[in-house]
Short mmCIF file of C-alpha atoms in Angstrom, two decimals:
data_model
loop_
_atom_site.label_atom_id
_atom_site.label_comp_id
_atom_site.label_asym_id
_atom_site.label_seq_id
_atom_site.Cartn_x
_atom_site.Cartn_y
_atom_site.Cartn_z
CA UNK A 1 175.69 -37.05 -136.38
CA UNK A 2 177.16 -38.48 -133.64
CA UNK A 3 175.26 -41.30 -131.70
CA UNK A 4 173.84 -39.39 -128.92
CA UNK A 5 171.73 -42.26 -127.66
CA UNK A 6 172.81 -44.22 -124.89
CA UNK A 7 171.71 -47.50 -122.84
CA UNK A 8 172.30 -46.96 -118.92
CA UNK A 9 172.17 -50.63 -118.16
CA UNK A 10 172.65 -49.95 -114.27
CA UNK A 11 169.67 -47.79 -114.16
CA UNK A 12 167.74 -49.44 -116.79
CA UNK A 13 167.09 -46.28 -118.69
CA UNK A 14 167.70 -44.97 -122.21
CA UNK A 15 168.96 -41.36 -122.52
CA UNK A 16 169.43 -39.29 -125.50
CA UNK A 17 169.98 -35.55 -125.90
CA UNK A 18 167.87 -32.94 -126.65
CA UNK A 19 168.82 -32.57 -130.14
CA UNK A 20 168.65 -36.43 -130.97
CA UNK A 21 165.28 -36.33 -129.31
CA UNK A 22 164.32 -33.21 -131.84
CA UNK A 23 165.56 -35.12 -134.81
CA UNK A 24 163.84 -38.49 -133.45
CA UNK A 25 160.49 -36.85 -133.58
CA UNK A 26 160.53 -37.20 -137.27
CA UNK A 27 159.30 -40.70 -138.16
CA UNK A 28 161.58 -40.69 -141.39
CA UNK A 29 164.92 -39.67 -139.77
CA UNK A 30 167.78 -41.86 -138.99
CA UNK A 31 167.40 -40.96 -135.37
CA UNK A 32 163.79 -42.29 -135.10
CA UNK A 33 164.96 -45.66 -136.58
CA UNK A 34 167.95 -45.73 -134.23
CA UNK A 35 165.66 -45.08 -131.12
CA UNK A 36 163.23 -47.59 -132.32
CA UNK A 37 165.94 -50.25 -132.63
CA UNK A 38 166.91 -49.49 -129.02
CA UNK A 39 163.71 -49.30 -127.60
CA UNK A 40 162.68 -52.95 -129.19
CA UNK A 41 165.88 -54.39 -127.66
CA UNK A 42 164.79 -52.75 -124.19
CA UNK A 43 161.35 -52.49 -124.11
CA UNK A 44 161.00 -51.99 -120.50
CA UNK A 45 163.41 -49.18 -120.29
CA UNK A 46 161.94 -45.70 -120.32
CA UNK A 47 163.32 -43.18 -122.61
CA UNK A 48 164.45 -39.96 -120.96
CA UNK A 49 165.89 -36.76 -122.33
CA UNK A 50 169.46 -36.25 -120.51
CA UNK A 51 169.88 -32.80 -119.07
CA UNK A 52 172.96 -30.94 -118.17
CA UNK A 53 173.77 -30.63 -114.45
CA UNK A 54 174.04 -26.81 -113.67
CA UNK A 55 176.59 -25.45 -111.24
CA UNK A 56 174.33 -23.76 -108.52
CA UNK A 57 177.44 -21.77 -107.33
CA UNK A 58 178.81 -21.07 -110.59
CA UNK A 59 179.93 -17.41 -110.70
CA UNK A 60 178.09 -15.79 -113.84
CA UNK A 61 179.86 -12.62 -115.58
CA UNK A 62 177.19 -12.32 -118.30
CA UNK A 63 177.29 -8.81 -119.72
CA UNK A 64 180.92 -8.55 -118.69
CA UNK A 65 182.19 -7.45 -122.27
CA UNK A 66 185.47 -5.89 -123.27
CA UNK A 67 183.63 -2.53 -124.17
CA UNK A 68 181.99 -2.70 -120.38
CA UNK A 69 185.48 -3.34 -118.96
CA UNK A 70 186.88 -0.55 -120.85
CA UNK A 71 184.35 1.93 -119.58
CA UNK A 72 184.76 0.69 -116.14
CA UNK A 73 188.46 1.07 -116.25
CA UNK A 74 188.58 4.67 -117.56
CA UNK A 75 186.22 5.55 -114.44
CA UNK A 76 188.66 4.69 -111.74
CA UNK A 77 191.85 5.82 -110.27
CA UNK A 78 194.84 4.76 -112.47
CA UNK A 79 192.84 4.51 -115.44
CA UNK A 80 195.72 5.48 -117.79
CA UNK A 81 197.89 2.88 -116.65
CA UNK A 82 195.03 0.01 -116.10
CA UNK A 83 193.81 1.08 -119.87
CA UNK A 84 197.27 0.73 -121.41
CA UNK A 85 197.60 -2.67 -119.90
CA UNK A 86 193.92 -3.65 -120.79
CA UNK A 87 194.65 -2.53 -124.58
CA UNK A 88 197.96 -4.44 -124.34
CA UNK A 89 196.24 -7.60 -123.34
CA UNK A 90 193.49 -7.10 -126.11
CA UNK A 91 196.10 -6.73 -128.71
CA UNK A 92 198.01 -9.88 -127.46
CA UNK A 93 194.57 -11.82 -127.70
CA UNK A 94 194.33 -11.18 -131.14
CA UNK A 95 197.71 -12.73 -132.16
CA UNK A 96 198.39 -15.09 -129.13
CA UNK A 97 196.26 -17.76 -127.21
CA UNK A 98 195.45 -15.05 -124.57
CA UNK A 99 192.02 -15.01 -124.71
CA UNK A 100 188.66 -13.58 -122.75
CA UNK A 101 189.13 -15.73 -119.61
CA UNK A 102 192.81 -14.55 -119.13
CA UNK A 103 191.70 -10.79 -119.60
CA UNK A 104 188.48 -11.42 -117.36
CA UNK A 105 190.90 -12.80 -114.51
CA UNK A 106 193.18 -9.79 -114.88
CA UNK A 107 190.42 -7.60 -114.87
CA UNK A 108 188.79 -9.06 -111.77
CA UNK A 109 192.11 -9.34 -109.89
CA UNK A 110 192.79 -5.45 -110.99
CA UNK A 111 189.01 -4.48 -109.75
CA UNK A 112 188.32 -7.05 -107.02
CA UNK A 113 184.74 -5.13 -106.45
CA UNK A 114 183.92 -6.45 -109.84
CA UNK A 115 183.53 -10.34 -108.57
CA UNK A 116 180.33 -9.51 -107.69
CA UNK A 117 179.39 -8.30 -111.19
CA UNK A 118 176.27 -10.26 -111.37
CA UNK A 119 174.72 -8.52 -108.37
CA UNK A 120 175.85 -5.26 -109.73
CA UNK A 121 174.68 -5.70 -113.12
CA UNK A 122 171.30 -6.51 -111.59
CA UNK A 123 171.50 -3.64 -109.14
CA UNK A 124 172.25 -1.20 -112.38
CA UNK A 125 169.73 -2.56 -114.70
CA UNK A 126 166.98 -2.71 -111.83
CA UNK A 127 166.11 -6.48 -112.44
#
């Protein structure tokens, strides 16, 4: 396992990630031994679990699957042309580096109303 314990000398804090902390809970593990060595070297430094900063304004498209996109395309004008383009992109994604983000970008460009997908999905689900 890559060492995921860090000493922040500027703020006088010992940081470890969540997985390391879980492993360090076992007194017989290498992570526990490593944590104790660091704590012995810096006894006044508190130990904290590092958290990932979440981007509050990040757009979320959870649930925007290929199946959803396909069904959505079929219910709108120009569905035949858009479905053909969508199928072409899916085929290309299987043999080239064209992946989900590119297909999602095309879908959101073609159907700009879906940029508010998170609000839309909550409205449909009733959450």
